[in-house]
Amino acid sequence: MSIHKAKKFYQELTPQQKHFVDTKTINTTLSIKHWIAFLKKASDFDEYVETARKTLNLRLTLYIILLIVSIFLYFVFEVYYGLLPPVVISVLIFHTARTKSEFVKRDINNYLRLFFMPILEAIHDKAGEEAKLSASLDFRDPFKAAPPAKSDYMRAGRKRNVSLYEHKVVIAGVTLADNSYLETALLDEIRTISYTNPRGKHKSKTKTMHRVFMRLSASKQVYTLNTPSSFPQRVEVSQDDNYHILKLKEKHKKEAYEILNPLTFFTSLGVLYTLLNPVVPLTGAA
């Protein structure tokens, strides 16, 4: 049963992993292999939690239906022992709701399972398991982590209320196998807009702006730069004595709240590498 597995899995986590599951944030430096080992358990637990919550939602729906039916039957037949089923079902609803609440508190943002873990696996291939990754991660619910910035504006003569949530999901840096140093950051700007339409009905919608920042410092001993005319506008290029420094800033808009597709991240990194030419053909470069 998924509920039992989720509870058992949580108890098997280390104290550090439990702390991460409870807070959903971490800021440290670890080798890639230790990052994967540490986060894989939390990721697996989150998958159990998601399945358990679906099961609990179905149970709550069923219990509520049974409660309504049992109360109806009590008033129809008017027998004193007819109160027993509603009482028993109410107790079941209470315990189920409490269990669900515990799982909700430990629910981790899907950015862990569906975004960061695939990126970790890719970095493992490009940097090696012993490479040190410094990262600040925030996998909390962005709508609950901090109060939003509120504002309003007029449109078609009606006021629209805006709540802006800023979610710094990932800030990280790692040295890759080709001796390049990759720094990246992902910031989500989530806007909820609420208003009343001409018919007097309350409406709301959510929009997400994914802001991706990358800085790739590529060793001059390993790479040369392409001609300046080939640089995309969203890429800024500079140099120091030892490195070609490529900075990329991108924005990706979504008409809902959703996580950034990791393929978008890999595509952005690929853009930077297309601007470099290896001095000697590489076997492990991105």
PDB file of C-alpha atoms in Angstrom:
ATOM      1  CA  MET A   1       0.000   0.000   0.000  1.00  0.00           C
ATOM      2  CA  SER A   2       1.446   3.384  -1.051  1.00  0.00           C
ATOM      3  CA  ILE A   3       0.513   5.085   2.251  1.00  0.00           C
ATOM      4  CA  HIS A   4       2.348   2.492   4.330  1.00  0.00           C
ATOM      5  CA  LYS A   5       5.345   2.588   1.950  1.00  0.00           C
ATOM      6  CA  ALA A   6       5.554   6.367   2.165  1.00  0.00           C
ATOM      7  CA  LYS A   7       5.510   6.327   5.981  1.00  0.00           C
ATOM      8  CA  LYS A   8       8.061   3.509   6.134  1.00  0.00           C
ATOM      9  CA  PHE A   9      10.299   5.177   3.551  1.00  0.00           C
ATOM     10  CA  TYR A  10      10.369   8.421   5.554  1.00  0.00           C
ATOM     11  CA  GLN A  11      11.468   6.578   8.697  1.00  0.00           C
ATOM     12  CA  GLU A  12      14.331   4.994   6.742  1.00  0.00           C
ATOM     13  CA  LEU A  13      15.752   8.373   5.682  1.00  0.00           C
ATOM     14  CA  THR A  14      18.857   9.716   7.428  1.00  0.00           C
ATOM     15  CA  PRO A  15      18.375  12.678   9.803  1.00  0.00           C
ATOM     16  CA  GLN A  16      19.886  14.963   7.148  1.00  0.00           C
ATOM     17  CA  GLN A  17      17.514  13.657   4.482  1.00  0.00           C
ATOM     18  CA  LYS A  18      14.531  14.055   6.825  1.00  0.00           C
ATOM     19  CA  HIS A  19      15.594  17.641   7.477  1.00  0.00           C
ATOM     20  CA  PHE A  20      15.726  18.288   3.726  1.00  0.00           C
ATOM     21  CA  VAL A  21      12.305  16.694   3.176  1.00  0.00           C
ATOM     22  CA  ASP A  22      10.856  18.817   5.973  1.00  0.00           C
ATOM     23  CA  THR A  23      12.473  22.124   4.937  1.00  0.00           C
ATOM     24  CA  LYS A  24      12.862  21.430   1.189  1.00  0.00           C
ATOM     25  CA  THR A  25      15.890  23.718   1.006  1.00  0.00           C
ATOM     26  CA  ILE A  26      19.625  23.087   1.026  1.00  0.00           C
ATOM     27  CA  ASN A  27      22.764  25.144   0.459  1.00  0.00           C
ATOM     28  CA  THR A  28      26.033  23.215   0.415  1.00  0.00           C
ATOM     29  CA  THR A  29      28.886  21.762  -1.659  1.00  0.00           C
ATOM     30  CA  LEU A  30      29.059  18.033  -2.335  1.00  0.00           C
ATOM     31  CA  SER A  31      30.521  15.720  -4.937  1.00  0.00           C
ATOM     32  CA  ILE A  32      28.127  14.777  -7.722  1.00  0.00           C
ATOM     33  CA  LYS A  33      27.891  11.200  -6.472  1.00  0.00           C
ATOM     34  CA  HIS A  34      26.951  12.404  -2.976  1.00  0.00           C
ATOM     35  CA  TRP A  35      24.376  14.845  -4.370  1.00  0.00           C
ATOM     36  CA  ILE A  36      22.737  12.013  -6.304  1.00  0.00           C
ATOM     37  CA  ALA A  37      22.834   9.628  -3.342  1.00  0.00           C
ATOM     38  CA  PHE A  38      21.405  12.279  -1.013  1.00  0.00           C
ATOM     39  CA  LEU A  39      18.627  13.572  -3.271  1.00  0.00           C
ATOM     40  CA  LYS A  40      17.629  10.246  -4.849  1.00  0.00           C
ATOM     41  CA  LYS A  41      16.114   9.055  -1.566  1.00  0.00           C
ATOM     42  CA  ALA A  42      14.180  12.295  -1.146  1.00  0.00           C
ATOM     43  CA  SER A  43      13.031  12.096  -4.768  1.00  0.00           C
ATOM     44  CA  ASP A  44      11.824   8.511  -4.326  1.00  0.00           C
ATOM     45  CA  PHE A  45      10.024   9.480  -1.123  1.00  0.00           C
ATOM     46  CA  ASP A  46       8.294  12.345  -2.936  1.00  0.00           C
ATOM     47  CA  GLU A  47       7.044   9.917  -5.572  1.00  0.00           C
ATOM     48  CA  TYR A  48       5.560   7.696  -2.847  1.00  0.00           C
ATOM     49  CA  VAL A  49       3.955  10.776  -1.275  1.00  0.00           C
ATOM     50  CA  GLU A  50       2.312  11.784  -4.539  1.00  0.00           C
ATOM     51  CA  THR A  51       0.811   8.317  -4.960  1.00  0.00           C
ATOM     52  CA  ALA A  52      -0.275   8.230  -1.313  1.00  0.00           C
ATOM     53  CA  ARG A  53      -2.010  11.599  -1.605  1.00  0.00           C
ATOM     54  CA  LYS A  54      -4.008  10.389  -4.599  1.00  0.00           C
ATOM     55  CA  THR A  55      -5.088   7.337  -2.606  1.00  0.00           C
ATOM     56  CA  LEU A  56      -6.047   9.485   0.386  1.00  0.00           C
ATOM     57  CA  ASN A  57      -8.050  11.844  -1.826  1.00  0.00           C
ATOM     58  CA  LEU A  58     -10.037   8.900  -3.170  1.00  0.00           C
ATOM     59  CA  ARG A  59     -10.621   7.625   0.367  1.00  0.00           C
ATOM     60  CA  LEU A  60     -11.812  11.033   1.567  1.00  0.00           C
ATOM     61  CA  THR A  61     -14.236  11.302  -1.345  1.00  0.00           C
ATOM     62  CA  LEU A  62     -15.599   7.834  -0.637  1.00  0.00           C
ATOM     63  CA  TYR A  63     -15.922   8.455   3.122  1.00  0.00           C
ATOM     64  CA  ILE A  64     -17.742  11.750   2.576  1.00  0.00           C
ATOM     65  CA  ILE A  65     -20.214  10.073   0.232  1.00  0.00           C
ATOM     66  CA  LEU A  66     -20.749   7.295   2.761  1.00  0.00           C
ATOM     67  CA  LEU A  67     -21.231   9.854   5.534  1.00  0.00           C
ATOM     68  CA  ILE A  68     -23.913  11.687   3.563  1.00  0.00           C
ATOM     69  CA  VAL A  69     -25.684   8.415   2.761  1.00  0.00           C
ATOM     70  CA  SER A  70     -25.495   7.191   6.371  1.00  0.00           C
ATOM     71  CA  ILE A  71     -26.922  10.467   7.717  1.00  0.00           C
ATOM     72  CA  PHE A  72     -29.717  10.305   5.157  1.00  0.00           C
ATOM     73  CA  LEU A  73     -30.552   6.721   6.158  1.00  0.00           C
ATOM     74  CA  TYR A  74     -30.537   7.691   9.842  1.00  0.00           C
ATOM     75  CA  PHE A  75     -33.217  10.334   9.273  1.00  0.00           C
ATOM     76  CA  VAL A  76     -35.224   7.959   7.084  1.00  0.00           C
ATOM     77  CA  PHE A  77     -35.338   5.045   9.530  1.00  0.00           C
ATOM     78  CA  GLU A  78     -34.962   7.021  12.785  1.00  0.00           C
ATOM     79  CA  VAL A  79     -33.339   4.250  14.817  1.00  0.00           C
ATOM     80  CA  TYR A  80     -30.891   5.134  17.579  1.00  0.00           C
ATOM     81  CA  TYR A  81     -28.172   2.706  16.407  1.00  0.00           C
ATOM     82  CA  GLY A  82     -28.315   4.442  13.048  1.00  0.00           C
ATOM     83  CA  LEU A  83     -25.957   7.054  14.519  1.00  0.00           C
ATOM     84  CA  LEU A  84     -23.128   4.528  14.747  1.00  0.00           C
ATOM     85  CA  PRO A  85     -22.162   4.491  11.032  1.00  0.00           C
ATOM     86  CA  PRO A  86     -21.932   8.324  10.756  1.00  0.00           C
ATOM     87  CA  VAL A  87     -19.770   8.433  13.892  1.00  0.00           C
ATOM     88  CA  VAL A  88     -17.436   5.697  12.635  1.00  0.00           C
ATOM     89  CA  ILE A  89     -17.173   7.295   9.192  1.00  0.00           C
ATOM     90  CA  SER A  90     -16.492  10.708  10.759  1.00  0.00           C
ATOM     91  CA  VAL A  91     -13.586   9.206  12.707  1.00  0.00           C
ATOM     92  CA  LEU A  92     -12.239   7.680   9.492  1.00  0.00           C
ATOM     93  CA  ILE A  93     -12.514  11.049   7.744  1.00  0.00           C
ATOM     94  CA  PHE A  94     -10.631  12.745  10.605  1.00  0.00           C
ATOM     95  CA  HIS A  95      -7.752  10.254  10.573  1.00  0.00           C
ATOM     96  CA  THR A  96      -7.537  10.240   6.761  1.00  0.00           C
ATOM     97  CA  ALA A  97      -7.489  14.041   6.617  1.00  0.00           C
ATOM     98  CA  ARG A  98      -4.781  14.181   9.291  1.00  0.00           C
ATOM     99  CA  THR A  99      -2.636  11.658   7.408  1.00  0.00           C
ATOM    100  CA  LYS A 100      -3.090  13.636   4.201  1.00  0.00           C
ATOM    101  CA  SER A 101      -2.079  16.820   6.008  1.00  0.00           C
ATOM    102  CA  GLU A 102       1.183  15.172   7.125  1.00  0.00           C
ATOM    103  CA  PHE A 103       1.967  14.168   3.545  1.00  0.00           C
ATOM    104  CA  VAL A 104       1.093  17.633   2.224  1.00  0.00           C
ATOM    105  CA  LYS A 105       3.633  19.175   4.625  1.00  0.00           C
ATOM    106  CA  ARG A 106       6.315  16.835   3.261  1.00  0.00           C
ATOM    107  CA  ASP A 107       5.392  17.225  -0.391  1.00  0.00           C
ATOM    108  CA  ILE A 108       8.412  18.419  -2.389  1.00  0.00           C
ATOM    109  CA  ASN A 109       8.123  20.659  -5.426  1.00  0.00           C
ATOM    110  CA  ASN A 110       8.244  18.665  -8.680  1.00  0.00           C
ATOM    111  CA  TYR A 111      11.352  20.642  -9.597  1.00  0.00           C
ATOM    112  CA  LEU A 112      13.329  18.049  -7.634  1.00  0.00           C
ATOM    113  CA  ARG A 113      12.137  14.927  -9.464  1.00  0.00           C
ATOM    114  CA  LEU A 114      11.368  16.318 -12.898  1.00  0.00           C
ATOM    115  CA  PHE A 115      14.031  19.021 -13.321  1.00  0.00           C
ATOM    116  CA  PHE A 116      17.008  18.857 -10.988  1.00  0.00           C
ATOM    117  CA  MET A 117      17.515  15.077 -10.868  1.00  0.00           C
ATOM    118  CA  PRO A 118      17.773  14.803 -14.702  1.00  0.00           C
ATOM    119  CA  ILE A 119      20.232  17.711 -14.663  1.00  0.00           C
ATOM    120  CA  LEU A 120      22.291  16.011 -11.949  1.00  0.00           C
ATOM    121  CA  GLU A 121      22.512  12.857 -14.055  1.00  0.00           C
ATOM    122  CA  ALA A 122      23.663  14.906 -17.061  1.00  0.00           C
ATOM    123  CA  ILE A 123      26.280  16.743 -14.974  1.00  0.00           C
ATOM    124  CA  HIS A 124      27.463  13.365 -13.702  1.00  0.00           C
ATOM    125  CA  ASP A 125      28.232  12.436 -17.322  1.00  0.00           C
ATOM    126  CA  LYS A 126      29.849  15.780 -18.161  1.00  0.00           C
ATOM    127  CA  ALA A 127      31.833  16.353 -14.967  1.00  0.00           C
ATOM    128  CA  GLY A 128      32.367  12.957 -13.346  1.00  0.00           C
ATOM    129  CA  GLU A 129      31.099  11.678 -10.018  1.00  0.00           C
ATOM    130  CA  GLU A 130      33.890  13.265  -7.975  1.00  0.00           C
ATOM    131  CA  ALA A 131      33.322  16.808  -9.287  1.00  0.00           C
ATOM    132  CA  LYS A 132      32.229  19.270  -6.601  1.00  0.00           C
ATOM    133  CA  LEU A 133      28.871  20.927  -7.118  1.00  0.00           C
ATOM    134  CA  SER A 134      27.986  23.983  -5.040  1.00  0.00           C
ATOM    135  CA  ALA A 135      24.255  24.535  -5.009  1.00  0.00           C
ATOM    136  CA  SER A 136      21.486  26.433  -3.274  1.00  0.00           C
ATOM    137  CA  LEU A 137      18.182  24.644  -3.871  1.00  0.00           C
ATOM    138  CA  ASP A 138      14.650  25.637  -2.936  1.00  0.00           C
ATOM    139  CA  PHE A 139      11.957  23.043  -3.591  1.00  0.00           C
ATOM    140  CA  ARG A 140       9.234  24.589  -1.438  1.00  0.00           C
ATOM    141  CA  ASP A 141       5.760  25.442  -2.665  1.00  0.00           C
ATOM    142  CA  PRO A 142       6.355  28.922  -4.153  1.00  0.00           C
ATOM    143  CA  PHE A 143       2.850  30.026  -3.141  1.00  0.00           C
ATOM    144  CA  LYS A 144       3.563  29.259   0.527  1.00  0.00           C
ATOM    145  CA  ALA A 145       7.291  29.923   0.895  1.00  0.00           C
ATOM    146  CA  ALA A 146       7.029  33.719   1.191  1.00  0.00           C
ATOM    147  CA  PRO A 147       4.351  36.421   0.997  1.00  0.00           C
ATOM    148  CA  PRO A 148       3.846  37.767  -2.529  1.00  0.00           C
ATOM    149  CA  ALA A 149       4.354  41.339  -3.684  1.00  0.00           C
ATOM    150  CA  LYS A 150       0.887  42.757  -4.351  1.00  0.00           C
ATOM    151  CA  SER A 151      -0.163  45.366  -6.887  1.00  0.00           C
ATOM    152  CA  ASP A 152      -3.148  46.238  -9.070  1.00  0.00           C
ATOM    153  CA  TYR A 153      -3.928  47.870 -12.385  1.00  0.00           C
ATOM    154  CA  MET A 154      -6.992  48.867 -14.398  1.00  0.00           C
ATOM    155  CA  ARG A 155      -8.084  47.082 -17.557  1.00  0.00           C
ATOM    156  CA  ALA A 156     -11.306  47.803 -19.434  1.00  0.00           C
ATOM    157  CA  GLY A 157     -12.429  49.890 -16.485  1.00  0.00           C
ATOM    158  CA  ARG A 158     -12.028  47.054 -13.994  1.00  0.00           C
ATOM    159  CA  LYS A 159      -9.353  46.563 -11.357  1.00  0.00           C
ATOM    160  CA  ARG A 160      -7.122  43.525 -11.546  1.00  0.00           C
ATOM    161  CA  ASN A 161      -5.265  42.364  -8.440  1.00  0.00           C
ATOM    162  CA  VAL A 162      -1.818  40.891  -8.981  1.00  0.00           C
ATOM    163  CA  SER A 163       0.237  38.749  -6.595  1.00  0.00           C
ATOM    164  CA  LEU A 164       3.860  38.211  -7.617  1.00  0.00           C
ATOM    165  CA  TYR A 165       5.769  35.226  -6.188  1.00  0.00           C
ATOM    166  CA  GLU A 166       9.519  35.059  -6.809  1.00  0.00           C
ATOM    167  CA  HIS A 167      10.993  31.578  -6.510  1.00  0.00           C
ATOM    168  CA  LYS A 168      14.785  31.135  -6.692  1.00  0.00           C
ATOM    169  CA  VAL A 169      14.740  27.444  -7.536  1.00  0.00           C
ATOM    170  CA  VAL A 170      18.389  26.652  -8.333  1.00  0.00           C
ATOM    171  CA  ILE A 171      21.695  28.497  -8.015  1.00  0.00           C
ATOM    172  CA  ALA A 172      24.633  26.205  -8.772  1.00  0.00           C
ATOM    173  CA  GLY A 173      28.208  25.975  -9.998  1.00  0.00           C
ATOM    174  CA  VAL A 174      30.411  23.055 -11.076  1.00  0.00           C
ATOM    175  CA  THR A 175      33.671  22.387 -12.945  1.00  0.00           C
ATOM    176  CA  LEU A 176      33.059  20.144 -15.968  1.00  0.00           C
ATOM    177  CA  ALA A 177      35.399  17.503 -17.362  1.00  0.00           C
ATOM    178  CA  ASP A 178      36.652  19.877 -20.083  1.00  0.00           C
ATOM    179  CA  ASN A 179      37.852  22.264 -17.328  1.00  0.00           C
ATOM    180  CA  SER A 180      34.995  24.709 -18.029  1.00  0.00           C
ATOM    181  CA  TYR A 181      33.229  26.180 -15.033  1.00  0.00           C
ATOM    182  CA  LEU A 182      29.446  26.283 -15.367  1.00  0.00           C
ATOM    183  CA  GLU A 183      27.316  28.554 -13.192  1.00  0.00           C
ATOM    184  CA  THR A 184      23.565  28.573 -13.544  1.00  0.00           C
ATOM    185  CA  ALA A 185      20.515  30.028 -11.879  1.00  0.00           C
ATOM    186  CA  LEU A 186      16.798  29.540 -12.355  1.00  0.00           C
ATOM    187  CA  LEU A 187      14.291  32.056 -11.054  1.00  0.00           C
ATOM    188  CA  ASP A 188      10.533  31.696 -11.479  1.00  0.00           C
ATOM    189  CA  GLU A 189       8.303  34.761 -11.408  1.00  0.00           C
ATOM    190  CA  ILE A 190       4.743  33.574 -10.824  1.00  0.00           C
ATOM    191  CA  ARG A 191       1.849  36.003 -11.160  1.00  0.00           C
ATOM    192  CA  THR A 192      -1.685  35.295 -10.061  1.00  0.00           C
ATOM    193  CA  ILE A 193      -4.180  37.774 -11.482  1.00  0.00           C
ATOM    194  CA  SER A 194      -7.688  37.978 -10.063  1.00  0.00           C
ATOM    195  CA  TYR A 195     -10.574  40.131 -11.252  1.00  0.00           C
ATOM    196  CA  THR A 196     -14.337  40.303 -11.654  1.00  0.00           C
ATOM    197  CA  ASN A 197     -15.737  40.006 -15.173  1.00  0.00           C
ATOM    198  CA  PRO A 198     -18.651  42.123 -16.509  1.00  0.00           C
ATOM    199  CA  ARG A 199     -21.095  39.416 -15.361  1.00  0.00           C
ATOM    200  CA  GLY A 200     -19.901  39.779 -11.782  1.00  0.00           C
ATOM    201  CA  LYS A 201     -18.087  36.430 -11.685  1.00  0.00           C
ATOM    202  CA  HIS A 202     -14.726  36.184  -9.939  1.00  0.00           C
ATOM    203  CA  LYS A 203     -11.942  35.034 -12.253  1.00  0.00           C
ATOM    204  CA  SER A 204      -8.273  34.258 -11.732  1.00  0.00           C
ATOM    205  CA  LYS A 205      -5.350  33.085 -13.813  1.00  0.00           C
ATOM    206  CA  THR A 206      -1.710  32.271 -13.249  1.00  0.00           C
ATOM    207  CA  LYS A 207       1.279  33.076 -15.426  1.00  0.00           C
ATOM    208  CA  THR A 208       4.882  31.928 -15.039  1.00  0.00           C
ATOM    209  CA  MET A 209       8.062  33.551 -16.279  1.00  0.00           C
ATOM    210  CA  HIS A 210      11.088  31.228 -16.130  1.00  0.00           C
ATOM    211  CA  ARG A 211      14.317  33.249 -16.012  1.00  0.00           C
ATOM    212  CA  VAL A 212      17.401  31.211 -16.881  1.00  0.00           C
ATOM    213  CA  PHE A 213      20.920  32.548 -16.279  1.00  0.00           C
ATOM    214  CA  MET A 214      24.100  30.741 -17.354  1.00  0.00           C
ATOM    215  CA  ARG A 215      27.774  31.644 -17.206  1.00  0.00           C
ATOM    216  CA  LEU A 216      30.245  29.292 -18.879  1.00  0.00           C
ATOM    217  CA  SER A 217      33.943  29.960 -18.332  1.00  0.00           C
ATOM    218  CA  ALA A 218      35.711  27.906 -21.015  1.00  0.00           C
ATOM    219  CA  SER A 219      39.474  27.382 -20.811  1.00  0.00           C
ATOM    220  CA  LYS A 220      41.459  29.006 -23.637  1.00  0.00           C
ATOM    221  CA  GLN A 221      43.721  25.969 -23.595  1.00  0.00           C
ATOM    222  CA  VAL A 222      40.746  23.830 -24.608  1.00  0.00           C
ATOM    223  CA  TYR A 223      38.565  26.137 -26.738  1.00  0.00           C
ATOM    224  CA  THR A 224      38.703  28.971 -29.205  1.00  0.00           C
ATOM    225  CA  LEU A 225      35.765  31.292 -29.894  1.00  0.00           C
ATOM    226  CA  ASN A 226      33.698  31.430 -33.035  1.00  0.00           C
ATOM    227  CA  THR A 227      33.531  34.702 -34.951  1.00  0.00           C
ATOM    228  CA  PRO A 228      31.651  37.476 -33.071  1.00  0.00           C
ATOM    229  CA  SER A 229      29.002  37.718 -35.809  1.00  0.00           C
ATOM    230  CA  SER A 230      27.768  34.241 -34.823  1.00  0.00           C
ATOM    231  CA  PHE A 231      26.872  35.214 -31.241  1.00  0.00           C
ATOM    232  CA  PRO A 232      23.140  35.313 -30.449  1.00  0.00           C
ATOM    233  CA  GLN A 233      21.864  38.560 -28.933  1.00  0.00           C
ATOM    234  CA  ARG A 234      20.980  36.846 -25.656  1.00  0.00           C
ATOM    235  CA  VAL A 235      24.627  35.806 -25.175  1.00  0.00           C
ATOM    236  CA  GLU A 236      27.250  38.180 -23.799  1.00  0.00           C
ATOM    237  CA  VAL A 237      30.886  37.283 -24.454  1.00  0.00           C
ATOM    238  CA  SER A 238      34.013  38.491 -22.672  1.00  0.00           C
ATOM    239  CA  GLN A 239      37.475  37.157 -21.871  1.00  0.00           C
ATOM    240  CA  ASP A 240      40.137  37.169 -19.214  1.00  0.00           C
ATOM    241  CA  ASP A 241      43.656  35.802 -19.303  1.00  0.00           C
ATOM    242  CA  ASN A 242      42.603  32.161 -19.043  1.00  0.00           C
ATOM    243  CA  TYR A 243      38.952  31.861 -20.035  1.00  0.00           C
ATOM    244  CA  HIS A 244      36.367  32.695 -22.656  1.00  0.00           C
ATOM    245  CA  ILE A 245      33.380  33.836 -20.594  1.00  0.00           C
ATOM    246  CA  LEU A 246      29.922  33.315 -22.101  1.00  0.00           C
ATOM    247  CA  LYS A 247      26.837  34.633 -20.313  1.00  0.00           C
ATOM    248  CA  LEU A 248      23.311  33.746 -21.358  1.00  0.00           C
ATOM    249  CA  LYS A 249      19.999  35.173 -20.161  1.00  0.00           C
ATOM    250  CA  GLU A 250      16.693  33.723 -21.313  1.00  0.00           C
ATOM    251  CA  LYS A 251      13.015  34.110 -20.479  1.00  0.00           C
ATOM    252  CA  HIS A 252      10.369  31.450 -21.038  1.00  0.00           C
ATOM    253  CA  LYS A 253       6.711  32.374 -20.532  1.00  0.00           C
ATOM    254  CA  LYS A 254       3.961  29.929 -19.573  1.00  0.00           C
ATOM    255  CA  GLU A 255       0.228  30.598 -19.280  1.00  0.00           C
ATOM    256  CA  ALA A 256       0.002  28.580 -16.067  1.00  0.00           C
ATOM    257  CA  TYR A 257       2.190  27.507 -13.174  1.00  0.00           C
ATOM    258  CA  GLU A 258       4.512  24.721 -14.247  1.00  0.00           C
ATOM    259  CA  ILE A 259       8.147  23.736 -13.888  1.00  0.00           C
ATOM    260  CA  LEU A 260      10.747  24.423 -16.555  1.00  0.00           C
ATOM    261  CA  ASN A 261      11.351  21.516 -18.905  1.00  0.00           C
ATOM    262  CA  PRO A 262      14.938  20.264 -18.369  1.00  0.00           C
ATOM    263  CA  LEU A 263      15.293  19.983 -22.156  1.00  0.00           C
ATOM    264  CA  THR A 264      15.092  23.784 -22.256  1.00  0.00           C
ATOM    265  CA  PHE A 265      18.034  23.951 -19.847  1.00  0.00           C
ATOM    266  CA  PHE A 266      20.096  21.532 -21.944  1.00  0.00           C
ATOM    267  CA  THR A 267      19.259  23.453 -25.119  1.00  0.00           C
ATOM    268  CA  SER A 268      20.463  26.692 -23.538  1.00  0.00           C
ATOM    269  CA  LEU A 269      23.737  25.079 -22.489  1.00  0.00           C
ATOM    270  CA  GLY A 270      24.095  23.660 -25.986  1.00  0.00           C
ATOM    271  CA  VAL A 271      23.794  27.184 -27.410  1.00  0.00           C
ATOM    272  CA  LEU A 272      26.881  28.230 -25.443  1.00  0.00           C
ATOM    273  CA  TYR A 273      28.914  25.265 -26.626  1.00  0.00           C
ATOM    274  CA  THR A 274      28.047  25.959 -30.282  1.00  0.00           C
ATOM    275  CA  LEU A 275      30.009  29.206 -29.896  1.00  0.00           C
ATOM    276  CA  LEU A 276      33.185  27.326 -28.984  1.00  0.00           C
ATOM    277  CA  ASN A 277      35.604  25.315 -31.081  1.00  0.00           C
ATOM    278  CA  PRO A 278      37.852  22.741 -29.407  1.00  0.00           C
ATOM    279  CA  VAL A 279      41.585  23.281 -29.872  1.00  0.00           C
ATOM    280  CA  VAL A 280      41.929  19.517 -29.959  1.00  0.00           C
ATOM    281  CA  PRO A 281      38.866  17.275 -30.647  1.00  0.00           C
ATOM    282  CA  LEU A 282      37.316  16.342 -27.324  1.00  0.00           C
ATOM    283  CA  THR A 283      35.690  13.060 -26.383  1.00  0.00           C
ATOM    284  CA  GLY A 284      33.848  14.253 -23.258  1.00  0.00           C
ATOM    285  CA  ALA A 285      32.770  17.802 -24.083  1.00  0.00           C
ATOM    286  CA  ALA A 286      29.143  18.824 -24.146  1.00  0.00           C
TER     287      ALA A 286
END
